[in-house]
Structure formats: C-alpha cells, structure tokens
Amino acid sequence: MGRKALLDVLKRKTPERRPIWFMRQAGRYLPEYRKLRGEAGSFLELCYSPGLASEVTLQPIRRYDLDAAILFADILVVPHAMGVGLRFAEGEGPILEVIADGTAVKGLKALQGAKEVGAVCETVAMTRHGLPDHVALIGFCGAPWTVASYMIEGGTSDERLKARLAAHHRPGWFSDLIERLTEASCDYLSAQIKAGAEAIQIFDSWAGDLTGDVFEDVVVAPIATMIRELRKRHPAIPIIVFARGAGSKHGAIAEATRAEAVGIEQAMELDSVLRSLPKDCAVQGNLDPVALLAGGELLARRVTDVIRRVPIERHIFNLGHGVKPATDVAHVMQAIAAVRAVDAKLL
Ligand code: CP3
C-alpha cells in the first residue's frame, strides 16, 4: 500500500480506505510520550529538539494503523520565533509576554531566519524519512485570530474578552498584529512545506468566538489571504482549515478560502455540513473526544454514526477536537478498528 489515503481524499481521488488521524494523537495520554517529555525537561525543549520531536511525531504511527502523522510542535512557535517571551507552566498551559499595543506589535521580529523555525523544519525533514510510504506528514500553524488571542491575553483565558473586544474595536495595533501573523504564518508553513510537509492544517481553535462581519474580517479574511499566498508558492499542497466552533459558517469558510477540506467540531452533524460545502471540499472530523475517553459500546455507536454520514471519498476521520490526556490507548485502537470494520461492511 504505497498510496496515501489522506492525500487521495484531499486531491479528490477515491482512497483505498477511509483516512484516519487524530488531533493531538501524540501527547500526554501516551506513556512513551510522557517518558520522552520527562527526559527533554520542558515541553518547549521537546518541540525544539528535532530528534526528540520527530520521535514523538512517530510514536502514534508505531502504535496504530493511521494514515497521517502531524508534526510535533505548537501553534505558539510563531509568536516565540517573532521574539515573544513564552513558557509552559506545569499544569497551567502557556504563559506569553502580552502583546496588546502599538509599541509591542512594532517590536515583533521577522520570523525568517529564526532558530525556532529552523528546528521545527529539521523535525519535519527527519520525520518524513521515518514514515511508512502510506502515511502522509501534516504540517500546521495556528490561524492569525487564535494566535493573536493568546498574545493579547498573555496565555489561556476562559472568555478571551480582551482579545474579542480588540477584534470588535479594531484599533490599528490589532489590525497590524493580524497582518504580521498572517505573513509570518505563511512563511512558516512555506518553510515546513519546503522541508517535506505534504499537507497543511490551519488551527483556528477560537473561531467560534467571533460573529458577523468581525468573523468575516478577523477569522475568514486572514486565512483566505494565507491560502492564496501559499497556493502561489506551493500549488500542489492541500490545506485543511479547522475553524472550531464556526458552526453554520463552515460552508462560507470553504467557499472563501478554497481549502481542500474543513475540520468540523463535534457539535455539528457531518451530513448537513457536507451539503453546505462546495462539491470539491472534503470534511474532517468529528468524533466527540469524550466518546473516545469513554470507550466501549458508546464509542462504537458514535464512530458508526459519524462515518455513516459521509462517503469515504469526501471524509477524513478525526475527532472534533484533540485527544483528552486521560484517554486510554485501547480506546484509540478500538476507534480505528471500528472505522475499518464499518467501512468493510459498507463497501
Ligand atoms: O499531536 C498533535 O496534535 C501535534 C502537536 C500539537 C500540539 N499542540 C502539542 C501540544 C498541536 C497540533 C498543537 C496545537 C495547539 N496548541 C492548539 C490548536 C489545537 C487546539 O487544541 O485547539 C492550541 C490552542 C495550542 C496551544 C497550547 N499548547 C495550549 C493551550 C497548551 C496547554 C494545554 C494542554 O493541552 O496542555 C499547549 C501545550 C501542548 N501542545 C501539549 C502538547 C502535547 C501539552 C504539553 C505537555 O506535554 O505538557
């Protein structure tokens, strides 16, 4: 099996089997990840050590029958490479230097030539060599809105009100920040593609925060600009947009960005999303991560429900958000086996 099912679906060819991967498939729920993470010292050291980061990227591929590996890094590499102070506090998530005025935005460095980007690209190149032929390597970055929200809040925040107000009032520094991130993210993805990434996912985890014309201007337009530019530089590389919480607007996003696929959160039903998409756009998702955590009969039912809603040639099986750290690895095996079994009966 040398064909890559993930790339087949993204390139509108019928795949040999339904492609499967999981957001956060590498991470704390894997004992072998926790071991390497302990040895690396900190999460960021792990991200910037190509040998270790590549090993972590490959860990889920060794364990399970998956169709894609996702580069092990973080969406906050981009602000870090632009000179923003960043650390991950144990049990607290990321803590960033706050970027929320004109002086701070003007102080951001250009991303090109940053050592952080060099390290991530080395991980991409090393990983590509270590992957079986049928497994595609996905590169990624955060969308400008989601990354800006972490920079404005200085880390994780329940409601992101400071960032959301800035998106509504649109002071000059906010528009400049979005513009700088759009450009830097594009250069970052371009570097990953040159290093060997075969498909790209753009994570807009907080897309559901914004509404109306603010959603259009701050979520949709910057992603559309990034994709237009990437197409010019790398016309053959497919792109998945995961605008989490976009709800009824996934169709409009697909239309505006011309992404090959859109990732869908678990609250949506995939058949109705599919009807709202351009005919050449696939869907990715959207098993509830809590069903994966639960396992058993509930998981089996939810997997069947998800895949019965989408034909194999337009579907990438995934979760509606990342694997929860308390998930049992046996449940991941169960979910993959269930997808393969249901497809065997359907085909
Ligand atoms: O396996 C994969 O999916 C690839 C690696 C990956 C990570 N982060 C590793 C990680 C990817 C694709 C991301 C994306 C990411 N990072 C997003 C978008 C997706 C989403 O979850 O909505 C966001 C918002 C971030 C920012 C981030 N990174 C936060 C808020 C946190 C803390 C919360 C948490 O889960 O711990 C991180 C840390 C992080 N990124 C970990 C991992 C494996 C845990 C770090 C650890 O080992 O302690």
Short mmCIF file of C-alpha atoms and ligand atoms in Angstrom, two decimals:
data_model
loop_
_atom_site.label_atom_id
_atom_site.label_comp_id
_atom_site.label_asym_id
_atom_site.label_seq_id
_atom_site.Cartn_x
_atom_site.Cartn_y
_atom_site.Cartn_z
CA MET A 1 0.00 0.00 0.00
CA GLY A 2 2.06 2.94 -1.29
CA ARG A 3 -0.86 5.31 -1.97
CA LYS A 4 -1.62 7.88 0.69
CA ALA A 5 -5.32 7.77 1.52
CA LEU A 6 -5.21 11.22 3.15
CA LEU A 7 -3.75 12.88 0.06
CA ASP A 8 -6.17 10.99 -2.19
CA VAL A 9 -9.18 12.45 -0.39
CA LEU A 10 -7.61 15.92 -0.38
CA LYS A 11 -6.95 15.62 -4.12
CA ARG A 12 -10.48 14.38 -4.85
CA LYS A 13 -9.46 10.82 -5.71
CA THR A 14 -11.22 7.81 -4.21
CA PRO A 15 -8.93 6.44 -1.45
CA GLU A 16 -8.14 2.76 -0.87
CA ARG A 17 -9.53 3.19 2.62
CA ARG A 18 -11.01 5.95 4.78
CA PRO A 19 -8.07 8.04 6.05
CA ILE A 20 -7.80 8.32 9.84
CA TRP A 21 -5.75 10.56 12.12
CA PHE A 22 -6.45 12.24 15.47
CA MET A 23 -5.75 15.76 16.59
CA ARG A 24 -3.25 15.54 19.50
CA GLN A 25 -2.51 11.92 18.58
CA ALA A 26 0.93 12.46 20.12
CA GLY A 27 0.82 13.71 23.70
CA ARG A 28 0.31 13.10 27.36
CA TYR A 29 -2.11 10.16 27.06
CA LEU A 30 0.77 8.09 25.60
CA PRO A 31 3.16 6.59 28.19
CA GLU A 32 6.07 6.75 25.71
CA TYR A 33 5.40 10.50 25.24
CA ARG A 34 5.44 11.12 28.99
CA LYS A 35 8.77 9.32 29.23
CA LEU A 36 10.44 11.39 26.46
CA ARG A 37 8.87 14.59 27.76
CA GLY A 38 10.42 13.85 31.16
CA GLU A 39 13.82 13.35 29.55
CA ALA A 40 13.58 16.54 27.46
CA GLY A 41 12.97 18.67 30.56
CA SER A 42 10.34 21.01 29.21
CA PHE A 43 7.67 20.99 26.53
CA LEU A 44 9.44 23.71 24.52
CA GLU A 45 12.78 21.87 24.65
CA LEU A 46 10.95 18.87 23.27
CA CYS A 47 9.48 21.00 20.44
CA TYR A 48 12.92 22.40 19.52
CA SER A 49 14.89 19.14 19.68
CA PRO A 50 14.39 17.64 16.20
CA GLY A 51 15.48 14.13 17.21
CA LEU A 52 13.02 14.00 20.11
CA ALA A 53 10.18 15.90 18.38
CA SER A 54 10.47 13.59 15.39
CA GLU A 55 10.38 10.55 17.68
CA VAL A 56 7.23 11.92 19.37
CA THR A 57 5.61 12.52 15.95
CA LEU A 58 6.28 8.88 15.05
CA GLN A 59 5.08 7.36 18.35
CA PRO A 60 1.38 7.15 17.42
CA ILE A 61 2.30 5.83 13.95
CA ARG A 62 4.18 2.91 15.54
CA ARG A 63 1.25 2.13 17.83
CA TYR A 64 -1.72 2.46 15.47
CA ASP A 65 -2.79 1.94 11.87
CA LEU A 66 -3.10 5.65 10.98
CA ASP A 67 -2.97 7.47 7.64
CA ALA A 68 -1.25 10.68 8.75
CA ALA A 69 1.33 11.96 11.20
CA ILE A 70 1.12 15.53 12.43
CA LEU A 71 4.33 17.41 13.09
CA PHE A 72 5.01 17.68 16.82
CA ALA A 73 5.27 21.39 17.62
CA ASP A 74 2.85 24.05 18.86
CA ILE A 75 0.88 26.95 17.38
CA LEU A 76 2.76 29.29 19.76
CA VAL A 77 6.08 28.63 17.96
CA VAL A 78 5.18 31.52 15.62
CA PRO A 79 4.98 34.26 18.29
CA HIS A 80 8.00 32.70 20.03
CA ALA A 81 10.01 32.91 16.80
CA MET A 82 8.92 36.57 16.50
CA GLY A 83 10.58 37.26 19.85
CA VAL A 84 7.60 36.98 22.21
CA GLY A 85 8.52 35.54 25.63
CA LEU A 86 6.87 32.11 26.09
CA ARG A 87 6.93 29.38 28.68
CA PHE A 88 4.70 26.46 29.55
CA ALA A 89 3.95 26.30 33.26
CA GLU A 90 3.30 22.79 34.56
CA GLY A 91 -0.43 22.22 34.74
CA GLU A 92 -1.25 25.79 33.68
CA GLY A 93 -0.66 25.88 29.95
CA PRO A 94 1.21 28.60 28.05
CA ILE A 95 2.29 31.95 29.52
CA LEU A 96 3.23 34.62 26.96
CA GLU A 97 4.55 38.14 27.08
CA VAL A 98 1.47 40.33 26.46
CA ILE A 99 1.30 41.95 23.01
CA ALA A 100 -1.57 44.43 23.15
CA ASP A 101 -0.42 47.88 21.98
CA GLY A 102 1.34 49.55 19.08
CA THR A 103 4.79 49.52 20.70
CA ALA A 104 4.61 45.78 21.39
CA VAL A 105 3.41 44.97 17.87
CA LYS A 106 6.14 47.13 16.31
CA GLY A 107 8.69 45.29 18.44
CA LEU A 108 7.84 41.90 16.90
CA LYS A 109 10.74 40.44 14.94
CA ALA A 110 10.54 39.00 11.44
CA LEU A 111 10.10 35.24 11.53
CA GLN A 112 12.52 34.46 8.73
CA GLY A 113 15.82 33.02 9.92
CA ALA A 114 14.55 32.35 13.46
CA LYS A 115 16.26 29.35 15.09
CA GLU A 116 12.88 28.05 16.31
CA VAL A 117 11.69 27.72 12.72
CA GLY A 118 14.94 26.02 11.72
CA ALA A 119 14.49 23.44 14.47
CA VAL A 120 10.86 22.70 13.52
CA CYS A 121 11.82 22.29 9.86
CA GLU A 122 14.56 19.87 10.83
CA THR A 123 11.90 17.85 12.68
CA VAL A 124 9.79 17.82 9.51
CA ALA A 125 12.68 16.57 7.38
CA MET A 126 13.70 13.88 9.89
CA THR A 127 10.13 12.68 10.35
CA ARG A 128 9.45 12.42 6.64
CA HIS A 129 12.34 9.96 6.35
CA GLY A 130 10.99 7.84 9.20
CA LEU A 131 7.42 7.45 7.92
CA PRO A 132 5.97 4.43 6.10
CA ASP A 133 5.06 5.18 2.47
CA HIS A 134 1.30 5.25 3.00
CA VAL A 135 1.40 7.77 5.88
CA ALA A 136 1.21 11.47 4.97
CA LEU A 137 3.01 14.14 7.01
CA ILE A 138 0.86 17.12 8.03
CA GLY A 139 2.49 20.46 8.88
CA PHE A 140 0.49 23.08 10.76
CA CYS A 141 0.19 26.51 12.30
CA GLY A 142 -2.42 28.44 14.24
CA ALA A 143 -4.68 30.89 12.40
CA PRO A 144 -3.94 34.60 12.99
CA TRP A 145 -7.02 35.10 15.21
CA THR A 146 -6.32 32.20 17.60
CA VAL A 147 -2.60 33.02 17.89
CA ALA A 148 -3.37 36.75 18.39
CA SER A 149 -5.83 35.85 21.15
CA TYR A 150 -3.06 34.06 23.13
CA MET A 151 -0.71 37.03 22.58
CA ILE A 152 -3.28 39.61 23.71
CA GLU A 153 -4.39 37.59 26.76
CA GLY A 154 -0.84 36.50 27.66
CA GLY A 155 -1.94 32.86 27.76
CA THR A 156 -5.03 30.74 28.18
CA SER A 157 -8.15 32.65 29.22
CA ASP A 158 -11.70 31.42 29.80
CA GLU A 159 -13.51 34.03 27.74
CA ARG A 160 -10.78 35.90 25.86
CA LEU A 161 -12.73 39.14 26.37
CA LYS A 162 -9.74 41.43 25.92
CA ALA A 163 -8.92 39.82 22.57
CA ARG A 164 -12.56 39.72 21.45
CA LEU A 165 -13.09 43.39 22.31
CA ALA A 166 -9.96 44.27 20.34
CA ALA A 167 -11.36 42.31 17.38
CA HIS A 168 -14.56 44.40 17.60
CA HIS A 169 -12.96 47.84 18.09
CA ARG A 170 -10.13 47.02 15.67
CA PRO A 171 -7.51 49.54 16.90
CA GLY A 172 -4.60 49.99 14.47
CA TRP A 173 -2.28 47.76 16.53
CA PHE A 174 -4.79 44.87 16.35
CA SER A 175 -5.05 45.05 12.55
CA ASP A 176 -1.24 45.29 12.37
CA LEU A 177 -0.90 42.25 14.63
CA ILE A 178 -3.24 40.17 12.46
CA GLU A 179 -1.35 41.29 9.36
CA ARG A 180 2.05 40.43 10.86
CA LEU A 181 0.77 36.99 11.94
CA THR A 182 -0.77 36.33 8.52
CA GLU A 183 2.55 36.99 6.84
CA ALA A 184 4.67 35.13 9.41
CA SER A 185 2.36 32.09 9.43
CA CYS A 186 2.52 31.91 5.67
CA ASP A 187 6.34 31.99 5.70
CA TYR A 188 6.36 29.41 8.49
CA LEU A 189 4.12 27.00 6.55
CA SER A 190 6.11 27.58 3.40
CA ALA A 191 9.29 26.57 5.28
CA GLN A 192 7.56 23.40 6.58
CA ILE A 193 6.47 22.50 3.04
CA LYS A 194 10.00 23.01 1.70
CA ALA A 195 11.24 20.71 4.48
CA GLY A 196 8.79 17.94 3.49
CA ALA A 197 5.27 18.59 4.83
CA GLU A 198 2.77 17.06 2.37
CA ALA A 199 -0.43 18.70 3.62
CA ILE A 200 -1.17 21.61 5.94
CA GLN A 201 -3.71 22.19 8.69
CA ILE A 202 -4.53 25.68 9.94
CA PHE A 203 -5.93 25.56 13.51
CA ASP A 204 -8.41 28.32 14.39
CA SER A 205 -9.39 26.91 17.77
CA TRP A 206 -11.26 30.05 18.83
CA ALA A 207 -13.02 30.83 15.54
CA GLY A 208 -16.34 30.38 17.37
CA ASP A 209 -15.58 33.50 19.47
CA LEU A 210 -16.41 35.98 16.74
CA THR A 211 -19.61 36.88 14.92
CA GLY A 212 -20.95 38.69 11.86
CA ASP A 213 -18.61 40.99 9.96
CA VAL A 214 -16.00 40.64 12.74
CA PHE A 215 -15.90 36.92 11.93
CA GLU A 216 -15.52 37.73 8.23
CA ASP A 217 -12.69 40.22 8.77
CA VAL A 218 -10.71 38.56 11.57
CA VAL A 219 -11.26 34.81 11.01
CA VAL A 220 -12.09 34.29 7.32
CA ALA A 221 -10.14 37.02 5.51
CA PRO A 222 -6.69 36.36 7.06
CA ILE A 223 -6.99 32.59 6.41
CA ALA A 224 -8.09 33.28 2.83
CA THR A 225 -5.07 35.58 2.37
CA MET A 226 -2.71 32.93 3.74
CA ILE A 227 -4.10 30.26 1.45
CA ARG A 228 -3.97 32.50 -1.63
CA GLU A 229 -0.30 33.18 -0.97
CA LEU A 230 0.53 29.53 -0.20
CA ARG A 231 -1.15 28.44 -3.45
CA LYS A 232 1.16 30.76 -5.37
CA ARG A 233 4.21 29.27 -3.72
CA HIS A 234 3.12 25.60 -3.44
CA PRO A 235 0.18 24.88 -5.75
CA ALA A 236 0.19 21.10 -5.14
CA ILE A 237 -0.01 21.16 -1.32
CA PRO A 238 -3.54 20.61 0.06
CA ILE A 239 -4.83 22.63 3.00
CA ILE A 240 -7.27 21.75 5.80
CA VAL A 241 -8.92 24.62 7.70
CA PHE A 242 -10.13 23.78 11.21
CA ALA A 243 -12.22 26.75 12.31
CA ARG A 244 -13.51 25.23 15.53
CA GLY A 245 -16.97 26.41 16.51
CA ALA A 246 -17.69 28.07 13.15
CA GLY A 247 -20.98 26.08 13.12
CA SER A 248 -23.19 27.15 10.22
CA LYS A 249 -20.29 29.11 8.68
CA HIS A 250 -18.05 26.21 7.60
CA GLY A 251 -19.54 26.38 4.10
CA ALA A 252 -18.76 30.08 3.79
CA ILE A 253 -15.21 29.45 5.01
CA ALA A 254 -14.71 26.69 2.44
CA GLU A 255 -16.08 28.97 -0.27
CA ALA A 256 -13.90 31.94 0.68
CA THR A 257 -10.66 30.04 1.28
CA ARG A 258 -10.97 27.23 -1.31
CA ALA A 259 -9.46 24.83 1.25
CA GLU A 260 -9.39 21.17 0.16
CA ALA A 261 -11.04 20.18 3.46
CA VAL A 262 -12.61 21.74 6.52
CA GLY A 263 -12.31 20.32 10.04
CA ILE A 264 -15.60 20.19 11.95
CA GLU A 265 -16.25 20.36 15.71
CA GLN A 266 -18.30 17.59 17.35
CA ALA A 267 -21.42 19.72 17.82
CA MET A 268 -22.21 19.55 14.08
CA GLU A 269 -23.70 16.74 12.01
CA LEU A 270 -21.38 15.98 9.11
CA ASP A 271 -24.06 15.23 6.51
CA SER A 272 -25.63 18.66 6.90
CA VAL A 273 -22.21 20.35 6.86
CA LEU A 274 -21.34 18.43 3.69
CA ARG A 275 -24.45 19.76 1.94
CA SER A 276 -23.33 23.33 2.66
CA LEU A 277 -19.83 22.85 1.17
CA PRO A 278 -18.53 23.34 -2.36
CA LYS A 279 -18.64 19.94 -4.12
CA ASP A 280 -14.86 19.63 -4.22
CA CYS A 281 -14.34 20.22 -0.49
CA ALA A 282 -13.97 17.28 1.94
CA VAL A 283 -14.83 17.18 5.66
CA GLN A 284 -12.61 16.14 8.54
CA GLY A 285 -13.93 15.04 11.91
CA ASN A 286 -15.81 14.88 14.13
CA LEU A 287 -15.96 12.17 16.78
CA ASP A 288 -16.56 13.62 20.23
CA PRO A 289 -13.25 13.36 22.18
CA VAL A 290 -15.36 12.38 25.21
CA ALA A 291 -16.68 9.32 23.32
CA LEU A 292 -13.02 8.36 22.79
CA LEU A 293 -12.42 8.89 26.50
CA ALA A 294 -15.48 6.75 27.36
CA GLY A 295 -14.74 3.79 25.06
CA GLY A 296 -16.95 0.70 24.96
CA GLU A 297 -20.36 0.49 23.36
CA LEU A 298 -20.83 4.27 23.41
CA LEU A 299 -17.65 4.77 21.38
CA ALA A 300 -18.67 2.07 18.88
CA ARG A 301 -22.05 3.72 18.33
CA ARG A 302 -20.58 7.20 17.93
CA VAL A 303 -17.96 6.03 15.39
CA THR A 304 -20.66 4.35 13.28
CA ASP A 305 -22.83 7.44 13.47
CA VAL A 306 -20.02 9.73 12.28
CA ILE A 307 -18.92 7.64 9.32
CA ARG A 308 -22.40 6.75 8.04
CA ARG A 309 -22.94 10.46 7.38
CA VAL A 310 -20.10 10.93 4.85
CA PRO A 311 -18.98 8.97 1.78
CA ILE A 312 -15.42 7.68 2.01
CA GLU A 313 -14.13 9.86 -0.85
CA ARG A 314 -15.03 13.07 0.98
CA HIS A 315 -14.13 12.11 4.54
CA ILE A 316 -11.06 12.25 6.77
CA PHE A 317 -11.92 10.53 10.03
CA ASN A 318 -10.77 12.54 13.07
CA LEU A 319 -12.05 13.99 16.34
CA GLY A 320 -13.98 17.22 16.77
CA HIS A 321 -11.05 18.48 18.94
CA GLY A 322 -7.88 16.99 20.46
CA VAL A 323 -7.45 13.67 22.33
CA LYS A 324 -8.04 14.24 26.06
CA PRO A 325 -4.95 13.50 28.21
CA ALA A 326 -6.86 10.88 30.30
CA THR A 327 -7.77 8.79 27.21
CA ASP A 328 -6.95 5.07 27.30
CA VAL A 329 -4.78 3.98 24.34
CA ALA A 330 -7.02 0.90 23.99
CA HIS A 331 -9.91 3.21 23.07
CA VAL A 332 -7.90 4.71 20.20
CA MET A 333 -7.23 1.18 18.90
CA GLN A 334 -10.94 0.41 19.28
CA ALA A 335 -11.99 3.52 17.32
CA ILE A 336 -9.62 2.76 14.43
CA ALA A 337 -10.75 -0.89 14.29
CA ALA A 338 -14.39 0.25 14.34
CA VAL A 339 -13.88 2.63 11.39
CA ARG A 340 -12.18 -0.10 9.36
CA ALA A 341 -14.89 -2.65 10.27
CA VAL A 342 -17.83 -0.39 9.40
CA ASP A 343 -16.18 0.53 6.09
CA ALA A 344 -15.61 -3.15 5.28
CA LYS A 345 -19.37 -3.72 5.66
CA LEU A 346 -20.33 -0.61 3.73
CA LEU A 347 -18.09 -1.10 0.73
O1 CP3 B 1 -0.29 15.59 18.10
C1 CP3 B 1 -0.56 16.75 17.70
O2 CP3 B 1 -1.74 17.13 17.50
C2 CP3 B 1 0.59 17.65 17.28
C3 CP3 B 1 1.08 18.59 18.22
C4 CP3 B 1 0.27 19.78 18.69
C5 CP3 B 1 0.40 20.32 20.00
N1 CP3 B 1 -0.32 21.47 20.06
C6 CP3 B 1 1.22 19.73 21.07
C7 CP3 B 1 0.98 20.13 22.47
C8 CP3 B 1 -0.62 20.60 18.01
C9 CP3 B 1 -1.16 20.46 16.59
C10 CP3 B 1 -0.97 21.68 18.89
C11 CP3 B 1 -1.86 22.79 18.51
C12 CP3 B 1 -2.28 23.76 19.53
N2 CP3 B 1 -1.54 24.28 20.55
C13 CP3 B 1 -3.54 24.41 19.52
C14 CP3 B 1 -4.62 24.22 18.48
C15 CP3 B 1 -5.40 23.00 18.68
C16 CP3 B 1 -6.30 23.00 19.89
O3 CP3 B 1 -6.02 22.21 20.81
O4 CP3 B 1 -7.27 23.78 19.91
C17 CP3 B 1 -3.55 25.30 20.62
C18 CP3 B 1 -4.70 26.19 21.02
C19 CP3 B 1 -2.28 25.21 21.26
C20 CP3 B 1 -1.79 26.00 22.43
C21 CP3 B 1 -1.47 25.14 23.58
N3 CP3 B 1 -0.43 24.23 23.63
C22 CP3 B 1 -2.13 25.09 24.84
C23 CP3 B 1 -3.34 25.93 25.21
C24 CP3 B 1 -1.48 24.13 25.62
C25 CP3 B 1 -1.77 23.79 27.05
C26 CP3 B 1 -2.94 22.91 27.20
C27 CP3 B 1 -2.52 21.48 27.14
O5 CP3 B 1 -3.14 20.70 26.40
O6 CP3 B 1 -1.58 21.16 27.86
C28 CP3 B 1 -0.44 23.57 24.83
C29 CP3 B 1 0.51 22.51 25.24
C30 CP3 B 1 0.69 21.34 24.34
N4 CP3 B 1 0.76 21.39 22.97
C31 CP3 B 1 0.87 19.99 24.76
C32 CP3 B 1 1.06 19.23 23.59
C33 CP3 B 1 1.35 17.75 23.50
C34 CP3 B 1 0.94 19.51 26.20
C35 CP3 B 1 2.27 19.87 26.74
C36 CP3 B 1 2.83 18.92 27.77
O7 CP3 B 1 3.43 17.91 27.38
O8 CP3 B 1 2.70 19.24 28.94
#
